[in-house]
DNA sequence: GTAAAAAGTTAGACATGGCTAACTTATCTA
DNA sequence: TAGATAAGTTAGCCATGTCTAACTTTTTAC
């Protein structure tokens, strides 16, 4: 959960200027109360900083995690695409697969991408 | 959860003759009460048949699912190995990845395996 | 500047999947 | 065949992640 959230928050800040619960809910396909609760957990975990009713920010730890996750996400999607999988499917599968790809496997994916 | 359980139950029946909670608990790294509870759920879902204190059997639906999962598991592991990943890591990563691999992606994996 | 709309939160429920402690049943062994 | 051991279950707890209904705060539009 945390991985998808920080990944998305970083992306929203980058593309929209700020991360709002309503956007997060839409993008993740969950309802606003779910986002509120999960953001609280991220805050408790030291990954985000935020005041009630205000936008959401990443802490340094959150930014670090987001960086790792976004990079990994990109690699997994690129790898699936390189196998001839359509974009829809690549994105959908990557969203789940990414959370189970070890550093070793990620490197293997990258190696394969570079040598083509 | 169901996928890992039926997969393992099928394997235990094949290699050990029967599937027992104590084995399942060890293999999945959970405690026996967790297995009891989850087997009840599988029974409610129509995937297994069983009497208290007796071995666990798969229903036809359970066997069908097990077949699909075992085949998919084998393909994912083989695919990771073909990327040069060590067996430990391939098995560990596959155990998570398999649940997020769509039919489309599985076919892409197989294609890649066959053409090498 | 107020009223309506949108966004966000709180409370409380539910399902899933873990655990420990205590108990029951089955199996083994002397 | 009893007693000990192993296996399995039950009860009750917890964390995670989802939801709806109702409420509060903020933003927008007039
Ligand atoms: Mn994801
Ligand atoms: Mn992702
Ligand atoms: Mn698995
Ligand atoms: Mn598996």
PDB file of C-alpha atoms (C1' of nucleotides) and ligand atoms in Angstrom:
ATOM      1  CA  UNK A   1       0.000   0.000   0.000  1.00  0.00           C
ATOM      2  CA  UNK A   2       2.583   2.548   1.104  1.00  0.00           C
ATOM      3  CA  UNK A   3       4.540   2.025  -2.102  1.00  0.00           C
ATOM      4  CA  UNK A   4       1.616   2.798  -4.381  1.00  0.00           C
ATOM      5  CA  UNK A   5       0.672   5.819  -2.323  1.00  0.00           C
ATOM      6  CA  UNK A   6       4.069   7.492  -2.184  1.00  0.00           C
ATOM      7  CA  UNK A   7       4.630   6.706  -5.845  1.00  0.00           C
ATOM      8  CA  UNK A   8       1.368   8.392  -6.763  1.00  0.00           C
ATOM      9  CA  UNK A   9       1.849  11.321  -4.400  1.00  0.00           C
ATOM     10  CA  UNK A  10       5.229  12.061  -5.950  1.00  0.00           C
ATOM     11  CA  UNK A  11       3.730  11.871  -9.403  1.00  0.00           C
ATOM     12  CA  UNK A  12       0.826  14.162  -8.506  1.00  0.00           C
ATOM     13  CA  UNK A  13       3.121  16.737  -6.959  1.00  0.00           C
ATOM     14  CA  UNK A  14       5.233  16.665 -10.084  1.00  0.00           C
ATOM     15  CA  UNK A  15       2.430  16.859 -12.618  1.00  0.00           C
ATOM     16  CA  UNK A  16      -0.283  18.738 -10.696  1.00  0.00           C
ATOM     17  CA  UNK A  17       1.726  20.784  -8.270  1.00  0.00           C
ATOM     18  CA  UNK A  18       0.118  19.113  -5.270  1.00  0.00           C
ATOM     19  CA  UNK A  19      -1.328  15.840  -4.072  1.00  0.00           C
ATOM     20  CA  UNK A  20      -4.981  15.871  -3.001  1.00  0.00           C
ATOM     21  CA  UNK A  21      -6.984  13.007  -1.505  1.00  0.00           C
ATOM     22  CA  UNK A  22      -9.686  13.278  -4.142  1.00  0.00           C
ATOM     23  CA  UNK A  23      -7.129  12.658  -6.911  1.00  0.00           C
ATOM     24  CA  UNK A  24      -5.519   9.819  -5.062  1.00  0.00           C
ATOM     25  CA  UNK A  25      -8.885   8.176  -4.527  1.00  0.00           C
ATOM     26  CA  UNK A  26      -9.727   8.411  -8.210  1.00  0.00           C
ATOM     27  CA  UNK A  27      -6.379   7.139  -9.378  1.00  0.00           C
ATOM     28  CA  UNK A  28      -6.292   4.217  -6.984  1.00  0.00           C
ATOM     29  CA  UNK A  29      -9.945   3.375  -7.457  1.00  0.00           C
ATOM     30  CA  UNK A  30     -10.853   3.698  -3.795  1.00  0.00           C
ATOM     31  CA  UNK A  31     -13.171   6.007  -1.844  1.00  0.00           C
ATOM     32  CA  UNK A  32     -12.019   9.171  -0.063  1.00  0.00           C
ATOM     33  CA  UNK A  33     -12.320   7.790   3.477  1.00  0.00           C
ATOM     34  CA  UNK A  34      -9.949   5.018   2.521  1.00  0.00           C
ATOM     35  CA  UNK A  35      -7.426   7.605   1.423  1.00  0.00           C
ATOM     36  CA  UNK A  36      -7.804   9.595   4.624  1.00  0.00           C
ATOM     37  CA  UNK A  37      -7.155   6.525   6.711  1.00  0.00           C
ATOM     38  CA  UNK A  38      -4.209   5.362   4.644  1.00  0.00           C
ATOM     39  CA  UNK A  39      -2.617   8.794   4.584  1.00  0.00           C
ATOM     40  CA  UNK A  40      -2.800   8.764   8.378  1.00  0.00           C
ATOM     41  CA  UNK A  41      -0.924   5.497   8.370  1.00  0.00           C
ATOM     42  CA  UNK A  42       1.705   6.915   6.020  1.00  0.00           C
ATOM     43  CA  UNK A  43       2.062   9.848   8.347  1.00  0.00           C
ATOM     44  CA  UNK A  44       2.471   7.510  11.321  1.00  0.00           C
ATOM     45  CA  UNK A  45       5.109   5.672   9.284  1.00  0.00           C
ATOM     46  CA  UNK A  46       6.961   8.936   8.718  1.00  0.00           C
ATOM     47  CA  UNK A  47       6.483   8.934   4.966  1.00  0.00           C
ATOM     48  CA  UNK A  48       4.236  11.979   4.586  1.00  0.00           C
ATOM     49  CA  UNK A  49       3.677  15.279   6.261  1.00  0.00           C
ATOM     50  CA  UNK A  50       0.338  16.969   6.303  1.00  0.00           C
ATOM     51  CA  UNK A  51      -2.353  19.017   8.089  1.00  0.00           C
ATOM     52  CA  UNK A  52      -6.056  18.133   7.939  1.00  0.00           C
ATOM     53  CA  UNK A  53      -7.827  19.464   4.838  1.00  0.00           C
ATOM     54  CA  UNK A  54      -4.507  20.446   3.263  1.00  0.00           C
ATOM     55  CA  UNK A  55      -2.396  18.951   0.509  1.00  0.00           C
ATOM     56  CA  UNK A  56      -0.092  16.018   1.145  1.00  0.00           C
ATOM     57  CA  UNK A  57       3.706  16.252   1.154  1.00  0.00           C
ATOM     58  CA  UNK A  58       6.386  13.601   1.231  1.00  0.00           C
ATOM     59  CA  UNK A  59       9.008  13.538   3.947  1.00  0.00           C
ATOM     60  CA  UNK A  60      12.587  12.824   2.948  1.00  0.00           C
ATOM     61  CA  UNK A  61      12.002   9.160   3.689  1.00  0.00           C
ATOM     62  CA  UNK A  62       8.843   9.312   1.597  1.00  0.00           C
ATOM     63  CA  UNK A  63      10.674  10.908  -1.291  1.00  0.00           C
ATOM     64  CA  UNK A  64      13.390   8.291  -1.154  1.00  0.00           C
ATOM     65  CA  UNK A  65      10.850   5.482  -1.224  1.00  0.00           C
ATOM     66  CA  UNK A  66       8.918   7.178  -4.006  1.00  0.00           C
ATOM     67  CA  UNK A  67      12.057   7.461  -6.093  1.00  0.00           C
ATOM     68  CA  UNK A  68      12.823   3.786  -5.714  1.00  0.00           C
ATOM     69  CA  UNK A  69       9.250   2.789  -6.503  1.00  0.00           C
ATOM     70  CA  UNK A  70       8.867   5.037  -9.510  1.00  0.00           C
ATOM     71  CA  UNK A  71      12.101   3.819 -10.999  1.00  0.00           C
ATOM     72  CA  UNK A  72      11.176   0.196 -10.382  1.00  0.00           C
ATOM     73  CA  UNK A  73       7.732   0.774 -11.852  1.00  0.00           C
ATOM     74  CA  UNK A  74       9.246   2.231 -15.006  1.00  0.00           C
ATOM     75  CA  UNK A  75      11.666  -0.650 -15.391  1.00  0.00           C
ATOM     76  CA  UNK A  76       8.970  -3.290 -14.955  1.00  0.00           C
ATOM     77  CA  UNK A  77       6.651  -1.618 -17.460  1.00  0.00           C
ATOM     78  CA  UNK A  78       9.452  -1.143 -19.979  1.00  0.00           C
ATOM     79  CA  UNK A  79      10.458  -4.742 -19.568  1.00  0.00           C
ATOM     80  CA  UNK A  80       6.933  -6.051 -20.161  1.00  0.00           C
ATOM     81  CA  UNK A  81       6.569  -3.792 -23.183  1.00  0.00           C
ATOM     82  CA  UNK A  82       9.842  -5.160 -24.530  1.00  0.00           C
ATOM     83  CA  UNK A  83       8.207  -8.593 -24.450  1.00  0.00           C
ATOM     84  CA  UNK A  84       5.572  -7.373 -26.873  1.00  0.00           C
ATOM     85  CA  UNK A  85       2.838  -6.918 -24.273  1.00  0.00           C
ATOM     86  CA  UNK A  86       0.311  -4.147 -24.945  1.00  0.00           C
ATOM     87  CA  UNK A  87       0.477  -0.972 -22.860  1.00  0.00           C
ATOM     88  CA  UNK A  88      -2.803  -1.531 -21.018  1.00  0.00           C
ATOM     89  CA  UNK A  89      -1.764  -4.958 -19.842  1.00  0.00           C
ATOM     90  CA  UNK A  90       1.829  -3.945 -19.146  1.00  0.00           C
ATOM     91  CA  UNK A  91       0.667  -1.123 -16.885  1.00  0.00           C
ATOM     92  CA  UNK A  92      -1.915  -3.242 -15.105  1.00  0.00           C
ATOM     93  CA  UNK A  93       0.363  -6.224 -14.513  1.00  0.00           C
ATOM     94  CA  UNK A  94       3.315  -4.038 -13.547  1.00  0.00           C
ATOM     95  CA  UNK A  95       1.218  -2.396 -10.861  1.00  0.00           C
ATOM     96  CA  UNK A  96       1.083  -5.717  -9.053  1.00  0.00           C
ATOM     97  CA  UNK A  97       4.320  -7.334 -10.157  1.00  0.00           C
ATOM     98  CA  UNK A  98       6.493  -4.398  -9.086  1.00  0.00           C
ATOM     99  CA  UNK A  99       5.870  -5.177  -5.414  1.00  0.00           C
ATOM    100  CA  UNK A 100       7.387  -8.635  -5.745  1.00  0.00           C
ATOM    101  CA  UNK A 101      10.433  -7.868  -7.850  1.00  0.00           C
ATOM    102  CA  UNK A 102      13.635  -8.195  -5.832  1.00  0.00           C
ATOM    103  CA  UNK A 103      16.705  -6.110  -6.525  1.00  0.00           C
ATOM    104  CA  UNK A 104      18.267  -9.105  -8.237  1.00  0.00           C
ATOM    105  CA  UNK A 105      15.341  -9.538 -10.586  1.00  0.00           C
ATOM    106  CA  UNK A 106      15.090  -5.827 -11.276  1.00  0.00           C
ATOM    107  CA  UNK A 107      18.727  -5.830 -12.334  1.00  0.00           C
ATOM    108  CA  UNK A 108      18.082  -8.772 -14.632  1.00  0.00           C
ATOM    109  CA  UNK A 109      15.229  -6.818 -16.215  1.00  0.00           C
ATOM    110  CA  UNK A 110      17.476  -3.812 -16.739  1.00  0.00           C
ATOM    111  CA  UNK A 111      20.265  -5.896 -18.176  1.00  0.00           C
ATOM    112  CA  UNK A 112      17.852  -7.365 -20.660  1.00  0.00           C
ATOM    113  CA  UNK A 113      16.521  -3.950 -21.604  1.00  0.00           C
ATOM    114  CA  UNK A 114      19.958  -2.497 -22.177  1.00  0.00           C
ATOM    115  CA  UNK A 115      21.256  -5.325 -24.287  1.00  0.00           C
ATOM    116  CA  UNK A 116      18.549  -4.907 -26.914  1.00  0.00           C
TER     117      UNK A 116
ATOM    118  CA  UNK B   1      -4.343 -16.897  -0.691  1.00  0.00           C
ATOM    119  CA  UNK B   2      -6.578 -19.525  -2.298  1.00  0.00           C
ATOM    120  CA  UNK B   3      -4.159 -19.889  -5.177  1.00  0.00           C
ATOM    121  CA  UNK B   4      -1.166 -20.680  -2.988  1.00  0.00           C
ATOM    122  CA  UNK B   5      -3.180 -23.120  -0.903  1.00  0.00           C
ATOM    123  CA  UNK B   6      -4.668 -25.172  -3.733  1.00  0.00           C
ATOM    124  CA  UNK B   7      -1.323 -25.166  -5.512  1.00  0.00           C
ATOM    125  CA  UNK B   8       0.381 -26.536  -2.426  1.00  0.00           C
ATOM    126  CA  UNK B   9      -2.383 -29.001  -1.604  1.00  0.00           C
ATOM    127  CA  UNK B  10      -2.152 -30.470  -5.100  1.00  0.00           C
ATOM    128  CA  UNK B  11       1.593 -30.752  -4.771  1.00  0.00           C
ATOM    129  CA  UNK B  12       1.413 -32.416  -1.361  1.00  0.00           C
ATOM    130  CA  UNK B  13      -1.144 -34.928  -2.567  1.00  0.00           C
ATOM    131  CA  UNK B  14       1.090 -35.731  -5.488  1.00  0.00           C
ATOM    132  CA  UNK B  15       4.362 -36.026  -3.613  1.00  0.00           C
ATOM    133  CA  UNK B  16       3.209 -37.119  -0.145  1.00  0.00           C
ATOM    134  CA  UNK B  17      -0.011 -38.924  -0.890  1.00  0.00           C
ATOM    135  CA  UNK B  18      -2.051 -36.528   1.210  1.00  0.00           C
ATOM    136  CA  UNK B  19      -2.239 -32.909   2.304  1.00  0.00           C
ATOM    137  CA  UNK B  20      -2.039 -32.246   6.020  1.00  0.00           C
ATOM    138  CA  UNK B  21      -2.367 -28.906   7.830  1.00  0.00           C
ATOM    139  CA  UNK B  22       0.947 -29.313   9.588  1.00  0.00           C
ATOM    140  CA  UNK B  23       2.772 -29.570   6.242  1.00  0.00           C
ATOM    141  CA  UNK B  24       0.883 -26.672   4.779  1.00  0.00           C
ATOM    142  CA  UNK B  25       1.720 -24.525   7.786  1.00  0.00           C
ATOM    143  CA  UNK B  26       5.415 -25.340   7.484  1.00  0.00           C
ATOM    144  CA  UNK B  27       5.585 -24.765   3.762  1.00  0.00           C
ATOM    145  CA  UNK B  28       3.691 -21.480   3.867  1.00  0.00           C
ATOM    146  CA  UNK B  29       5.459 -20.260   6.963  1.00  0.00           C
ATOM    147  CA  UNK B  30       2.287 -19.761   9.001  1.00  0.00           C
ATOM    148  CA  UNK B  31       0.938 -21.316  12.175  1.00  0.00           C
ATOM    149  CA  UNK B  32      -1.522 -24.225  12.251  1.00  0.00           C
ATOM    150  CA  UNK B  33      -4.549 -22.185  13.367  1.00  0.00           C
ATOM    151  CA  UNK B  34      -4.081 -19.984  10.338  1.00  0.00           C
ATOM    152  CA  UNK B  35      -4.234 -23.047   8.127  1.00  0.00           C
ATOM    153  CA  UNK B  36      -7.375 -24.330   9.819  1.00  0.00           C
ATOM    154  CA  UNK B  37      -9.093 -21.012   9.277  1.00  0.00           C
ATOM    155  CA  UNK B  38      -8.006 -20.691   5.670  1.00  0.00           C
ATOM    156  CA  UNK B  39      -8.949 -24.258   4.813  1.00  0.00           C
ATOM    157  CA  UNK B  40     -12.420 -23.480   6.141  1.00  0.00           C
ATOM    158  CA  UNK B  41     -12.579 -20.559   3.762  1.00  0.00           C
ATOM    159  CA  UNK B  42     -11.461 -22.726   0.869  1.00  0.00           C
ATOM    160  CA  UNK B  43     -14.169 -25.200   1.790  1.00  0.00           C
ATOM    161  CA  UNK B  44     -16.748 -22.418   1.875  1.00  0.00           C
ATOM    162  CA  UNK B  45     -15.480 -21.366  -1.557  1.00  0.00           C
ATOM    163  CA  UNK B  46     -16.000 -24.888  -2.833  1.00  0.00           C
ATOM    164  CA  UNK B  47     -12.335 -25.543  -3.537  1.00  0.00           C
ATOM    165  CA  UNK B  48     -11.634 -28.269  -0.987  1.00  0.00           C
ATOM    166  CA  UNK B  49     -13.458 -31.101   0.692  1.00  0.00           C
ATOM    167  CA  UNK B  50     -12.617 -32.287   4.135  1.00  0.00           C
ATOM    168  CA  UNK B  51     -13.680 -33.559   7.547  1.00  0.00           C
ATOM    169  CA  UNK B  52     -12.196 -32.250  10.794  1.00  0.00           C
ATOM    170  CA  UNK B  53      -8.902 -33.900  11.758  1.00  0.00           C
ATOM    171  CA  UNK B  54      -8.670 -35.588   8.358  1.00  0.00           C
ATOM    172  CA  UNK B  55      -6.589 -34.946   5.261  1.00  0.00           C
ATOM    173  CA  UNK B  56      -7.552 -32.265   2.767  1.00  0.00           C
ATOM    174  CA  UNK B  57      -8.845 -33.008  -0.736  1.00  0.00           C
ATOM    175  CA  UNK B  58      -9.448 -30.765  -3.712  1.00  0.00           C
ATOM    176  CA  UNK B  59     -12.853 -30.543  -5.350  1.00  0.00           C
ATOM    177  CA  UNK B  60     -12.995 -30.522  -9.138  1.00  0.00           C
ATOM    178  CA  UNK B  61     -13.009 -26.732  -9.044  1.00  0.00           C
ATOM    179  CA  UNK B  62     -10.027 -26.855  -6.700  1.00  0.00           C
ATOM    180  CA  UNK B  63      -8.142 -29.188  -8.986  1.00  0.00           C
ATOM    181  CA  UNK B  64      -8.818 -27.000 -11.994  1.00  0.00           C
ATOM    182  CA  UNK B  65      -7.540 -23.947 -10.162  1.00  0.00           C
ATOM    183  CA  UNK B  66      -4.521 -25.866  -8.873  1.00  0.00           C
ATOM    184  CA  UNK B  67      -3.653 -26.963 -12.388  1.00  0.00           C
ATOM    185  CA  UNK B  68      -3.765 -23.417 -13.681  1.00  0.00           C
ATOM    186  CA  UNK B  69      -1.705 -22.110 -10.768  1.00  0.00           C
ATOM    187  CA  UNK B  70       0.932 -24.805 -10.910  1.00  0.00           C
ATOM    188  CA  UNK B  71       1.408 -24.358 -14.614  1.00  0.00           C
ATOM    189  CA  UNK B  72       1.639 -20.592 -14.236  1.00  0.00           C
ATOM    190  CA  UNK B  73       4.068 -20.964 -11.350  1.00  0.00           C
ATOM    191  CA  UNK B  74       6.324 -23.192 -13.445  1.00  0.00           C
ATOM    192  CA  UNK B  75       6.277 -20.782 -16.349  1.00  0.00           C
ATOM    193  CA  UNK B  76       7.106 -17.774 -14.195  1.00  0.00           C
ATOM    194  CA  UNK B  77       9.982 -19.554 -12.478  1.00  0.00           C
ATOM    195  CA  UNK B  78      11.359 -20.868 -15.752  1.00  0.00           C
ATOM    196  CA  UNK B  79      11.115 -17.422 -17.244  1.00  0.00           C
ATOM    197  CA  UNK B  80      13.008 -15.798 -14.392  1.00  0.00           C
ATOM    198  CA  UNK B  81      15.660 -18.506 -14.527  1.00  0.00           C
ATOM    199  CA  UNK B  82      16.025 -17.860 -18.260  1.00  0.00           C
ATOM    200  CA  UNK B  83      16.946 -14.301 -17.355  1.00  0.00           C
ATOM    201  CA  UNK B  84      19.908 -15.592 -15.390  1.00  0.00           C
ATOM    202  CA  UNK B  85      18.341 -15.164 -11.967  1.00  0.00           C
ATOM    203  CA  UNK B  86      19.432 -17.652  -9.307  1.00  0.00           C
ATOM    204  CA  UNK B  87      16.982 -20.358  -8.219  1.00  0.00           C
ATOM    205  CA  UNK B  88      16.428 -19.037  -4.710  1.00  0.00           C
ATOM    206  CA  UNK B  89      15.452 -15.625  -5.969  1.00  0.00           C
ATOM    207  CA  UNK B  90      13.472 -16.961  -8.927  1.00  0.00           C
ATOM    208  CA  UNK B  91      11.345 -19.116  -6.630  1.00  0.00           C
ATOM    209  CA  UNK B  92      10.844 -16.379  -4.081  1.00  0.00           C
ATOM    210  CA  UNK B  93       9.941 -13.669  -6.582  1.00  0.00           C
ATOM    211  CA  UNK B  94       7.748 -16.016  -8.637  1.00  0.00           C
ATOM    212  CA  UNK B  95       5.720 -16.823  -5.548  1.00  0.00           C
ATOM    213  CA  UNK B  96       4.516 -13.227  -5.503  1.00  0.00           C
ATOM    214  CA  UNK B  97       4.702 -12.300  -9.162  1.00  0.00           C
ATOM    215  CA  UNK B  98       2.594 -15.253 -10.323  1.00  0.00           C
ATOM    216  CA  UNK B  99      -0.519 -13.717  -8.786  1.00  0.00           C
ATOM    217  CA  UNK B 100      -0.251 -10.615 -10.945  1.00  0.00           C
ATOM    218  CA  UNK B 101       0.619 -12.171 -14.275  1.00  0.00           C
ATOM    219  CA  UNK B 102      -2.293 -11.903 -16.719  1.00  0.00           C
ATOM    220  CA  UNK B 103      -2.938 -14.468 -19.412  1.00  0.00           C
ATOM    221  CA  UNK B 104      -1.452 -12.091 -21.942  1.00  0.00           C
ATOM    222  CA  UNK B 105       1.769 -11.728 -19.999  1.00  0.00           C
ATOM    223  CA  UNK B 106       1.994 -15.432 -19.281  1.00  0.00           C
ATOM    224  CA  UNK B 107       1.780 -16.115 -22.992  1.00  0.00           C
ATOM    225  CA  UNK B 108       4.538 -13.597 -23.643  1.00  0.00           C
ATOM    226  CA  UNK B 109       6.710 -15.406 -21.078  1.00  0.00           C
ATOM    227  CA  UNK B 110       6.038 -18.735 -22.777  1.00  0.00           C
ATOM    228  CA  UNK B 111       6.761 -17.352 -26.208  1.00  0.00           C
ATOM    229  CA  UNK B 112      10.074 -16.078 -24.985  1.00  0.00           C
ATOM    230  CA  UNK B 113      10.930 -19.400 -23.393  1.00  0.00           C
ATOM    231  CA  UNK B 114      10.128 -21.380 -26.510  1.00  0.00           C
ATOM    232  CA  UNK B 115      12.061 -19.198 -28.880  1.00  0.00           C
ATOM    233  CA  UNK B 116      15.339 -19.731 -27.071  1.00  0.00           C
TER     234      UNK B 116
ATOM    235  C1'  DG C   1     -20.409  37.948   1.644  1.00  0.00           C
ATOM    236  C1'  DT C   2     -23.334  34.210   1.537  1.00  0.00           C
ATOM    237  C1'  DA C   3     -25.145  29.903  -0.251  1.00  0.00           C
ATOM    238  C1'  DA C   4     -24.150  25.849  -2.762  1.00  0.00           C
ATOM    239  C1'  DA C   5     -20.901  22.535  -4.162  1.00  0.00           C
ATOM    240  C1'  DA C   6     -16.791  20.070  -3.552  1.00  0.00           C
ATOM    241  C1'  DA C   7     -13.441  18.112  -0.712  1.00  0.00           C
ATOM    242  C1'  DG C   8     -12.150  15.946   3.407  1.00  0.00           C
ATOM    243  C1'  DT C   9     -12.963  13.633   7.880  1.00  0.00           C
ATOM    244  C1'  DT C  10     -15.062  10.649  11.416  1.00  0.00           C
ATOM    245  C1'  DA C  11     -17.449   6.756  13.008  1.00  0.00           C
ATOM    246  C1'  DG C  12     -18.567   2.310  12.581  1.00  0.00           C
ATOM    247  C1'  DA C  13     -18.929  -1.872   9.955  1.00  0.00           C
ATOM    248  C1'  DC C  14     -16.852  -5.797   7.397  1.00  0.00           C
ATOM    249  C1'  DA C  15     -13.469  -9.227   5.147  1.00  0.00           C
ATOM    250  C1'  DT C  16      -8.924 -11.062   5.090  1.00  0.00           C
ATOM    251  C1'  DG C  17      -5.128 -13.120   7.054  1.00  0.00           C
ATOM    252  C1'  DG C  18      -2.091 -13.312  10.705  1.00  0.00           C
ATOM    253  C1'  DC C  19      -1.093 -14.649  15.882  1.00  0.00           C
ATOM    254  C1'  DT C  20      -1.191 -17.066  20.941  1.00  0.00           C
ATOM    255  C1'  DA C  21      -3.266 -19.829  24.511  1.00  0.00           C
ATOM    256  C1'  DA C  22      -5.960 -23.465  25.641  1.00  0.00           C
ATOM    257  C1'  DC C  23      -8.364 -27.418  24.435  1.00  0.00           C
ATOM    258  C1'  DT C  24      -9.522 -31.818  21.778  1.00  0.00           C
ATOM    259  C1'  DT C  25      -8.521 -35.650  18.848  1.00  0.00           C
ATOM    260  C1'  DA C  26      -5.475 -38.857  16.719  1.00  0.00           C
ATOM    261  C1'  DT C  27      -1.261 -41.427  16.580  1.00  0.00           C
ATOM    262  C1'  DC C  28       2.628 -43.634  18.383  1.00  0.00           C
ATOM    263  C1'  DT C  29       5.175 -46.279  21.551  1.00  0.00           C
ATOM    264  C1'  DA C  30       6.568 -48.683  25.601  1.00  0.00           C
TER     265       DA C  30
ATOM    266  C1'  DT D   1      -3.678 -50.834  26.060  1.00  0.00           C
ATOM    267  C1'  DA D   2      -2.422 -46.886  28.532  1.00  0.00           C
ATOM    268  C1'  DG D   3       0.208 -42.630  28.494  1.00  0.00           C
ATOM    269  C1'  DA D   4       2.797 -39.512  25.998  1.00  0.00           C
ATOM    270  C1'  DT D   5       3.337 -36.914  21.900  1.00  0.00           C
ATOM    271  C1'  DA D   6       1.838 -34.911  17.745  1.00  0.00           C
ATOM    272  C1'  DA D   7      -1.697 -32.873  15.093  1.00  0.00           C
ATOM    273  C1'  DG D   8      -5.654 -30.128  14.703  1.00  0.00           C
ATOM    274  C1'  DT D   9      -9.261 -26.956  16.382  1.00  0.00           C
ATOM    275  C1'  DT D  10     -11.455 -23.115  18.895  1.00  0.00           C
ATOM    276  C1'  DA D  11     -11.654 -18.700  20.873  1.00  0.00           C
ATOM    277  C1'  DG D  12     -10.221 -14.368  20.960  1.00  0.00           C
ATOM    278  C1'  DC D  13      -7.044 -10.941  19.712  1.00  0.00           C
ATOM    279  C1'  DC D  14      -4.727  -7.720  16.218  1.00  0.00           C
ATOM    280  C1'  DA D  15      -3.430  -5.104  11.755  1.00  0.00           C
ATOM    281  C1'  DT D  16      -4.632  -3.930   7.148  1.00  0.00           C
ATOM    282  C1'  DG D  17      -7.526  -2.152   3.844  1.00  0.00           C
ATOM    283  C1'  DT D  18     -11.972  -1.509   2.150  1.00  0.00           C
ATOM    284  C1'  DC D  19     -16.792   0.507   2.428  1.00  0.00           C
ATOM    285  C1'  DT D  20     -21.211   3.724   3.608  1.00  0.00           C
ATOM    286  C1'  DA D  21     -23.451   7.350   6.127  1.00  0.00           C
ATOM    287  C1'  DA D  22     -23.125  11.461   8.319  1.00  0.00           C
ATOM    288  C1'  DC D  23     -20.667  15.462   9.446  1.00  0.00           C
ATOM    289  C1'  DT D  24     -17.199  19.429   8.835  1.00  0.00           C
ATOM    290  C1'  DT D  25     -14.312  22.386   6.319  1.00  0.00           C
ATOM    291  C1'  DT D  26     -12.908  24.656   2.221  1.00  0.00           C
ATOM    292  C1'  DT D  27     -13.686  26.476  -2.237  1.00  0.00           C
ATOM    293  C1'  DT D  28     -16.479  28.394  -5.778  1.00  0.00           C
ATOM    294  C1'  DA D  29     -19.932  31.222  -7.789  1.00  0.00           C
ATOM    295  C1'  DC D  30     -23.188  34.377  -7.614  1.00  0.00           C
TER     296       DC D  30
HETATM  297 MN1  LIG E   1       1.720  -1.055  -7.554  1.00  0.00          MN
HETATM  298 MN1  LIG E   2       3.413   1.443  -9.518  1.00  0.00          MN
HETATM  299 MN1  LIG E   3       2.292 -17.557  -4.755  1.00  0.00          MN
HETATM  300 MN1  LIG E   4       3.222 -20.587  -6.473  1.00  0.00          MN
END
